[in-house]
Amino acid sequence: MSDVSRRQLLAGAALAGAACVLGSRGMPTARAAVQPSGAQAPGFYRYKVGDYECTSINDGARSFPMPEKFVTNVAKDEALAVADAAYMPKGMVTVPFNPQLINTGSKLILIDTGNGVGNLEPSKGAVGRTLQNLAAAGVEAKSIDIVILSHLHPDHTNGIRAADGGLAFPNAEVMVPAKDWEFWTSDEKAAKAQSSEMMKNYFANVKKTFAGIESKVTRYDWGKEIAPGITSIATPGHTPGHTSFAVASGSAKVLIQSDVTNIPELFLRNPDWHVAFDVDGDRAQQTRHKFYDIAAAEKATVVGFHFTFPSIGHVEKDGNGYRLIPSTWNPTI
């Protein structure tokens, strides 16, 4: 019996390609009658936290050429090398988006809303899938009781609007971090941000998204149970009021880290790197270390908005950084 070799593996790939075209006698064969669908299955994944049934809802993922200062305190070549080592498309970075649905038995609570259905067509289906994936999971938007926003960046807030500009979740109370609301609705702070195109757009987006619905918005503070079984955790830096959550039922608990780290392949492995989206990179860095030191020590289940779907796993210390160990996909709940 011969050992496998690189030449055999590469030759095998070439022969497999040829076999798709030629039959067993080297004659052309007809193509399969079933055409490729070009579409994925619906993106939702259910998991239990005590008596609560929770669902990770995929809003999509964006792949884009890595900007020059995607990592603001590291050379682009170094960041690209790490992205390449994580098998991202060459020269690119891929960012997933994953809101979380919590069914407490008495309340349906959606944590973050994704990029919004208005971005579905412009992105060619890459993002804006939250509403269709909720529907695929058997959940009507009108049945959502509470929408909790972790912070007021567009990829978390824009989904509160439907395609026609109305409310996507018409019966829901919308809860926002008090500190983030104070920051992003401040005309004074918006005026100071005019030199940064990204920050200028963020301020404008908050004004546009929440225009006319201010009366439906409830501001919450840190360190409180803001909905059944859901406690807000102060994790500032990414934004001034950025918030994570502990979801607890009975003796079970998960930590929804929101954007404590952006994509873990870069920023969990390298917690001292600052992503361009952080308002205060130094504070975000401090928060990452504090949050993940605790999560690792407690062996806590962690859910990340920008983790690869279904976005659930555990974090371990790994040298000067951390590594994510994704939870095993379970066909049963």
GROMACS .gro file of C-alpha atoms in nm:
model
  333
    1MET     CA    1   0.000   0.000   0.000
    2SER     CA    2   0.150   0.335  -0.100
    3ASP     CA    3   0.148   0.650   0.115
    4VAL     CA    4  -0.052   0.951   0.001
    5SER     CA    5   0.154   1.223  -0.164
    6ARG     CA    6   0.104   1.586  -0.263
    7ARG     CA    7   0.126   1.487  -0.630
    8GLN     CA    8  -0.148   1.226  -0.584
    9LEU     CA    9  -0.374   1.474  -0.405
   10LEU     CA   10  -0.332   1.739  -0.674
   11ALA     CA   11  -0.370   1.482  -0.950
   12GLY     CA   12  -0.683   1.354  -0.777
   13ALA     CA   13  -0.835   1.700  -0.786
   14ALA     CA   14  -0.760   1.733  -1.157
   15LEU     CA   15  -0.904   1.389  -1.234
   16ALA     CA   16  -1.216   1.464  -1.029
   17GLY     CA   17  -1.274   1.773  -1.241
   18ALA     CA   18  -1.232   1.574  -1.560
   19ALA     CA   19  -1.472   1.308  -1.435
   20CYS     CA   20  -1.744   1.569  -1.416
   21VAL     CA   21  -1.716   1.613  -1.793
   22LEU     CA   22  -1.619   1.266  -1.919
   23GLY     CA   23  -1.790   0.937  -1.857
   24SER     CA   24  -1.618   0.615  -1.752
   25ARG     CA   25  -1.509   0.549  -2.114
   26GLY     CA   26  -1.385   0.901  -2.175
   27MET     CA   27  -1.700   1.004  -2.360
   28PRO     CA   28  -1.881   1.333  -2.287
   29THR     CA   29  -2.173   1.296  -2.045
   30ALA     CA   30  -2.490   1.501  -2.004
   31ARG     CA   31  -2.498   1.761  -1.731
   32ALA     CA   32  -2.707   1.691  -1.423
   33ALA     CA   33  -3.077   1.764  -1.468
   34VAL     CA   34  -3.092   1.955  -1.137
   35GLN     CA   35  -2.951   2.305  -1.175
   36PRO     CA   36  -2.753   2.467  -0.892
   37SER     CA   37  -2.982   2.676  -0.672
   38GLY     CA   38  -2.730   2.950  -0.597
   39ALA     CA   39  -2.887   3.004  -0.252
   40GLN     CA   40  -2.814   2.901   0.107
   41ALA     CA   41  -3.050   2.743   0.355
   42PRO     CA   42  -3.220   2.980   0.603
   43GLY     CA   43  -2.980   3.103   0.870
   44PHE     CA   44  -3.116   3.029   1.216
   45TYR     CA   45  -2.992   2.804   1.495
   46ARG     CA   46  -3.174   2.724   1.818
   47TYR     CA   47  -3.009   2.660   2.153
   48LYS     CA   48  -3.127   2.635   2.512
   49VAL     CA   49  -3.038   2.847   2.814
   50GLY     CA   50  -3.216   2.678   3.102
   51ASP     CA   51  -3.587   2.704   3.023
   52TYR     CA   52  -3.530   2.971   2.757
   53GLU     CA   53  -3.526   2.880   2.391
   54CYS     CA   54  -3.282   3.107   2.211
   55THR     CA   55  -3.220   3.145   1.839
   56SER     CA   56  -2.916   3.282   1.662
   57ILE     CA   57  -3.046   3.469   1.357
   58ASN     CA   58  -2.802   3.530   1.072
   59ASP     CA   59  -2.837   3.872   0.909
   60GLY     CA   60  -2.566   3.785   0.656
   61ALA     CA   61  -2.195   3.857   0.610
   62ARG     CA   62  -1.997   4.115   0.417
   63SER     CA   63  -1.667   4.044   0.241
   64PHE     CA   64  -1.474   4.351   0.130
   65PRO     CA   65  -1.116   4.454   0.050
   66MET     CA   66  -0.941   4.527   0.378
   67PRO     CA   67  -0.916   4.906   0.418
   68GLU     CA   68  -0.576   5.061   0.482
   69LYS     CA   69  -0.660   5.127   0.847
   70PHE     CA   70  -0.904   4.846   0.924
   71VAL     CA   71  -0.670   4.777   1.216
   72THR     CA   72  -0.571   5.124   1.322
   73ASN     CA   73  -0.262   5.044   1.531
   74VAL     CA   74  -0.106   4.771   1.314
   75ALA     CA   75   0.038   4.777   0.964
   76LYS     CA   76  -0.206   4.656   0.699
   77ASP     CA   77   0.036   4.385   0.581
   78GLU     CA   78   0.038   4.231   0.928
   79ALA     CA   79  -0.341   4.236   0.947
   80LEU     CA   80  -0.368   4.086   0.597
   81ALA     CA   81  -0.130   3.806   0.694
   82VAL     CA   82  -0.355   3.712   0.987
   83ALA     CA   83  -0.666   3.727   0.767
   84ASP     CA   84  -0.489   3.510   0.510
   85ALA     CA   85  -0.395   3.260   0.781
   86ALA     CA   86  -0.766   3.243   0.870
   87TYR     CA   87  -0.839   3.154   0.502
   88MET     CA   88  -1.034   3.469   0.428
   89PRO     CA   89  -1.049   3.560   0.059
   90LYS     CA   90  -0.713   3.702  -0.053
   91GLY     CA   91  -0.678   4.067   0.044
   92MET     CA   92  -1.026   4.065   0.195
   93VAL     CA   93  -1.195   4.057   0.532
   94THR     CA   94  -1.530   3.890   0.605
   95VAL     CA   95  -1.756   4.023   0.880
   96PRO     CA   96  -2.068   3.821   0.982
   97PHE     CA   97  -2.375   3.966   1.161
   98ASN     CA   98  -2.586   3.765   1.406
   99PRO     CA   99  -2.876   3.906   1.615
  100GLN     CA  100  -3.011   3.688   1.895
  101LEU     CA  101  -3.373   3.598   1.974
  102ILE     CA  102  -3.458   3.508   2.336
  103ASN     CA  103  -3.789   3.334   2.408
  104THR     CA  104  -3.844   3.348   2.783
  105GLY     CA  105  -4.185   3.182   2.762
  106SER     CA  106  -4.357   3.512   2.838
  107LYS     CA  107  -4.160   3.751   2.617
  108LEU     CA  108  -3.996   3.738   2.273
  109ILE     CA  109  -3.683   3.953   2.289
  110LEU     CA  110  -3.458   4.038   1.996
  111ILE     CA  111  -3.107   4.157   2.079
  112ASP     CA  112  -2.986   4.375   1.790
  113THR     CA  113  -3.155   4.386   1.451
  114GLY     CA  114  -2.889   4.364   1.179
  115ASN     CA  115  -2.826   4.584   0.877
  116GLY     CA  116  -3.190   4.620   0.780
  117VAL     CA  117  -3.398   4.478   0.496
  118GLY     CA  118  -3.332   4.799   0.305
  119ASN     CA  119  -2.977   4.675   0.252
  120LEU     CA  120  -3.079   4.331   0.123
  121GLU     CA  121  -3.107   4.423  -0.246
  122PRO     CA  122  -2.822   4.680  -0.257
  123SER     CA  123  -2.588   4.421  -0.102
  124LYS     CA  124  -2.709   4.151  -0.347
  125GLY     CA  125  -2.834   3.943  -0.057
  126ALA     CA  126  -2.517   3.965   0.153
  127VAL     CA  127  -2.686   4.137   0.449
  128GLY     CA  128  -3.033   4.236   0.564
  129ARG     CA  129  -3.162   3.882   0.615
  130THR     CA  130  -3.290   3.908   0.973
  131LEU     CA  131  -3.660   3.938   0.888
  132GLN     CA  132  -3.660   3.650   0.637
  133ASN     CA  133  -3.462   3.428   0.873
  134LEU     CA  134  -3.698   3.509   1.162
  135ALA     CA  135  -3.985   3.408   0.934
  136ALA     CA  136  -3.803   3.088   0.838
  137ALA     CA  137  -3.769   3.015   1.211
  138GLY     CA  138  -4.146   3.053   1.248
  139VAL     CA  139  -4.138   3.396   1.415
  140GLU     CA  140  -4.350   3.687   1.294
  141ALA     CA  141  -4.194   4.031   1.333
  142LYS     CA  142  -4.514   4.161   1.492
  143SER     CA  143  -4.478   3.907   1.774
  144ILE     CA  144  -4.149   4.055   1.902
  145ASP     CA  145  -4.217   4.219   2.240
  146ILE     CA  146  -3.884   4.389   2.304
  147VAL     CA  147  -3.593   4.493   2.084
  148ILE     CA  148  -3.274   4.552   2.285
  149LEU     CA  149  -2.992   4.733   2.109
  150SER     CA  150  -2.640   4.678   2.237
  151HIS     CA  151  -2.520   5.006   2.082
  152LEU     CA  152  -2.620   5.240   1.804
  153HIS     CA  153  -2.400   5.140   1.511
  154PRO     CA  154  -2.594   5.087   1.184
  155ASP     CA  155  -2.541   4.710   1.159
  156HIS     CA  156  -2.720   4.674   1.493
  157THR     CA  157  -2.995   4.936   1.457
  158ASN     CA  158  -3.101   4.961   1.092
  159GLY     CA  159  -3.313   4.648   1.113
  160ILE     CA  160  -3.574   4.827   1.324
  161ARG     CA  161  -3.701   4.977   0.998
  162ALA     CA  162  -3.903   4.781   0.740
  163ALA     CA  163  -3.850   4.813   0.365
  164ASP     CA  164  -4.112   5.090   0.342
  165GLY     CA  165  -3.948   5.287   0.623
  166GLY     CA  166  -4.206   5.184   0.881
  167LEU     CA  167  -4.133   4.982   1.192
  168ALA     CA  168  -4.018   4.627   1.126
  169PHE     CA  169  -4.129   4.526   1.478
  170PRO     CA  170  -4.443   4.737   1.524
  171ASN     CA  171  -4.540   4.603   1.866
  172ALA     CA  172  -4.195   4.607   2.025
  173GLU     CA  173  -4.053   4.836   2.288
  174VAL     CA  174  -3.711   4.952   2.167
  175MET     CA  175  -3.445   4.965   2.438
  176VAL     CA  176  -3.114   5.149   2.396
  177PRO     CA  177  -2.815   5.205   2.628
  178ALA     CA  178  -2.861   5.541   2.800
  179LYS     CA  179  -2.495   5.635   2.754
  180ASP     CA  180  -2.498   5.554   2.383
  181TRP     CA  181  -2.822   5.746   2.330
  182GLU     CA  182  -2.677   6.049   2.506
  183PHE     CA  183  -2.363   6.034   2.290
  184TRP     CA  184  -2.511   5.970   1.946
  185THR     CA  185  -2.800   6.216   1.980
  186SER     CA  186  -2.574   6.501   2.095
  187ASP     CA  187  -2.556   6.785   1.842
  188GLU     CA  188  -2.239   6.906   2.011
  189LYS     CA  189  -2.062   6.572   1.971
  190ALA     CA  190  -2.191   6.537   1.615
  191ALA     CA  191  -2.039   6.875   1.529
  192LYS     CA  192  -1.701   6.764   1.664
  193ALA     CA  193  -1.713   6.447   1.453
  194GLN     CA  194  -1.738   6.621   1.115
  195SER     CA  195  -1.371   6.557   1.034
  196SER     CA  196  -1.429   6.180   1.031
  197GLU     CA  197  -1.651   6.060   0.746
  198MET     CA  198  -1.735   5.736   0.927
  199MET     CA  199  -1.831   5.911   1.253
  200LYS     CA  200  -2.027   6.175   1.063
  201ASN     CA  201  -2.225   5.898   0.893
  202TYR     CA  202  -2.286   5.722   1.225
  203PHE     CA  203  -2.437   6.035   1.381
  204ALA     CA  204  -2.652   6.097   1.073
  205ASN     CA  205  -2.771   5.736   1.070
  206VAL     CA  206  -2.889   5.752   1.432
  207LYS     CA  207  -3.087   6.068   1.357
  208LYS     CA  208  -3.244   5.908   1.049
  209THR     CA  209  -3.316   5.568   1.206
  210PHE     CA  210  -3.488   5.700   1.516
  211ALA     CA  211  -3.665   5.999   1.361
  212GLY     CA  212  -4.028   6.006   1.472
  213ILE     CA  213  -4.008   5.703   1.701
  214GLU     CA  214  -3.835   5.862   2.000
  215SER     CA  215  -4.145   5.797   2.212
  216LYS     CA  216  -4.105   5.421   2.159
  217VAL     CA  217  -3.746   5.426   2.284
  218THR     CA  218  -3.663   5.328   2.642
  219ARG     CA  219  -3.315   5.403   2.776
  220TYR     CA  220  -3.156   5.145   3.004
  221ASP     CA  221  -2.860   5.158   3.243
  222TRP     CA  222  -2.582   4.908   3.308
  223GLY     CA  223  -2.585   4.643   3.578
  224LYS     CA  224  -2.962   4.594   3.579
  225GLU     CA  225  -3.204   4.321   3.474
  226ILE     CA  226  -3.356   4.510   3.179
  227ALA     CA  227  -3.581   4.225   3.059
  228PRO     CA  228  -3.669   3.883   3.206
  229GLY     CA  229  -3.340   3.702   3.268
  230ILE     CA  230  -3.133   3.958   3.075
  231THR     CA  231  -2.881   4.172   3.262
  232SER     CA  232  -2.691   4.457   3.095
  233ILE     CA  233  -2.311   4.456   3.130
  234ALA     CA  234  -2.092   4.764   3.086
  235THR     CA  235  -1.844   4.697   2.804
  236PRO     CA  236  -1.756   5.047   2.675
  237GLY     CA  237  -1.492   5.143   2.422
  238HIS     CA  238  -1.637   5.022   2.096
  239THR     CA  239  -1.889   5.297   2.163
  240PRO     CA  240  -1.930   5.500   2.485
  241GLY     CA  241  -2.240   5.302   2.582
  242HIS     CA  242  -2.155   4.967   2.427
  243THR     CA  243  -2.331   4.693   2.622
  244SER     CA  244  -2.307   4.316   2.654
  245PHE     CA  245  -2.562   4.089   2.822
  246ALA     CA  246  -2.586   3.795   3.057
  247VAL     CA  247  -2.885   3.577   2.968
  248ALA     CA  248  -2.971   3.348   3.260
  249SER     CA  249  -3.238   3.090   3.328
  250GLY     CA  250  -3.211   2.863   3.629
  251SER     CA  251  -2.846   2.764   3.668
  252ALA     CA  252  -2.766   2.819   3.296
  253LYS     CA  253  -2.616   3.135   3.153
  254VAL     CA  254  -2.465   3.267   2.830
  255LEU     CA  255  -2.278   3.590   2.769
  256ILE     CA  256  -2.383   3.786   2.462
  257GLN     CA  257  -2.070   3.990   2.398
  258SER     CA  258  -2.212   4.209   2.119
  259ASP     CA  259  -1.901   4.382   1.974
  260VAL     CA  260  -1.650   4.342   2.256
  261THR     CA  261  -1.446   4.196   1.973
  262ASN     CA  262  -1.508   4.224   1.602
  263ILE     CA  263  -1.423   3.913   1.398
  264PRO     CA  264  -1.240   3.679   1.639
  265GLU     CA  265  -0.990   3.557   1.380
  266LEU     CA  266  -0.825   3.899   1.406
  267PHE     CA  267  -0.926   4.070   1.728
  268LEU     CA  268  -0.972   3.780   1.968
  269ARG     CA  269  -0.637   3.635   1.865
  270ASN     CA  270  -0.492   3.987   1.892
  271PRO     CA  271  -0.693   4.168   2.163
  272ASP     CA  272  -0.460   4.470   2.158
  273TRP     CA  273  -0.549   4.547   1.795
  274HIS     CA  274  -0.794   4.835   1.745
  275VAL     CA  275  -1.063   4.796   1.479
  276ALA     CA  276  -1.150   5.110   1.283
  277PHE     CA  277  -1.507   5.105   1.418
  278ASP     CA  278  -1.400   5.157   1.782
  279VAL     CA  279  -1.478   5.505   1.914
  280ASP     CA  280  -1.216   5.464   2.189
  281GLY     CA  281  -0.964   5.198   2.088
  282ASP     CA  282  -0.767   5.203   2.413
  283ARG     CA  283  -1.076   5.154   2.626
  284ALA     CA  284  -1.209   4.884   2.393
  285GLN     CA  285  -0.876   4.702   2.432
  286GLN     CA  286  -0.900   4.717   2.813
  287THR     CA  287  -1.259   4.595   2.798
  288ARG     CA  288  -1.163   4.299   2.577
  289HIS     CA  289  -0.902   4.176   2.825
  290LYS     CA  290  -1.132   4.216   3.126
  291PHE     CA  291  -1.430   4.052   2.957
  292TYR     CA  292  -1.241   3.756   2.813
  293ASP     CA  293  -1.030   3.694   3.122
  294ILE     CA  294  -1.357   3.646   3.312
  295ALA     CA  295  -1.527   3.448   3.035
  296ALA     CA  296  -1.226   3.214   3.003
  297ALA     CA  297  -1.193   3.165   3.379
  298GLU     CA  298  -1.564   3.084   3.412
  299LYS     CA  299  -1.565   2.865   3.097
  300ALA     CA  300  -1.868   3.068   2.996
  301THR     CA  301  -2.059   3.018   2.673
  302VAL     CA  302  -2.008   3.331   2.466
  303VAL     CA  303  -2.220   3.455   2.176
  304GLY     CA  304  -2.064   3.709   1.938
  305PHE     CA  305  -2.246   3.933   1.693
  306HIS     CA  306  -1.948   3.910   1.453
  307PHE     CA  307  -1.861   3.544   1.519
  308THR     CA  308  -1.907   3.298   1.234
  309PHE     CA  309  -2.268   3.171   1.234
  310PRO     CA  310  -2.416   3.028   1.451
  311SER     CA  311  -2.186   3.251   1.661
  312ILE     CA  312  -2.168   3.044   1.981
  313GLY     CA  313  -1.858   2.912   2.153
  314HIS     CA  314  -1.610   2.926   2.439
  315VAL     CA  315  -1.301   3.140   2.482
  316GLU     CA  316  -0.963   3.022   2.610
  317LYS     CA  317  -0.648   3.214   2.697
  318ASP     CA  318  -0.382   3.156   2.434
  319GLY     CA  319  -0.052   3.329   2.502
  320ASN     CA  320  -0.108   3.705   2.495
  321GLY     CA  321  -0.445   3.659   2.327
  322TYR     CA  322  -0.742   3.428   2.320
  323ARG     CA  323  -0.890   3.168   2.091
  324LEU     CA  324  -1.250   3.082   2.014
  325ILE     CA  325  -1.364   2.721   2.035
  326PRO     CA  326  -1.695   2.704   1.845
  327SER     CA  327  -1.972   2.502   2.009
  328THR     CA  328  -2.057   2.177   1.835
  329TRP     CA  329  -2.359   2.203   1.605
  330ASN     CA  330  -2.640   2.013   1.772
  331PRO     CA  331  -2.933   1.879   1.565
  332THR     CA  332  -3.152   1.873   1.876
  333ILE     CA  333  -3.232   2.153   2.119
   0.00000   0.00000   0.00000
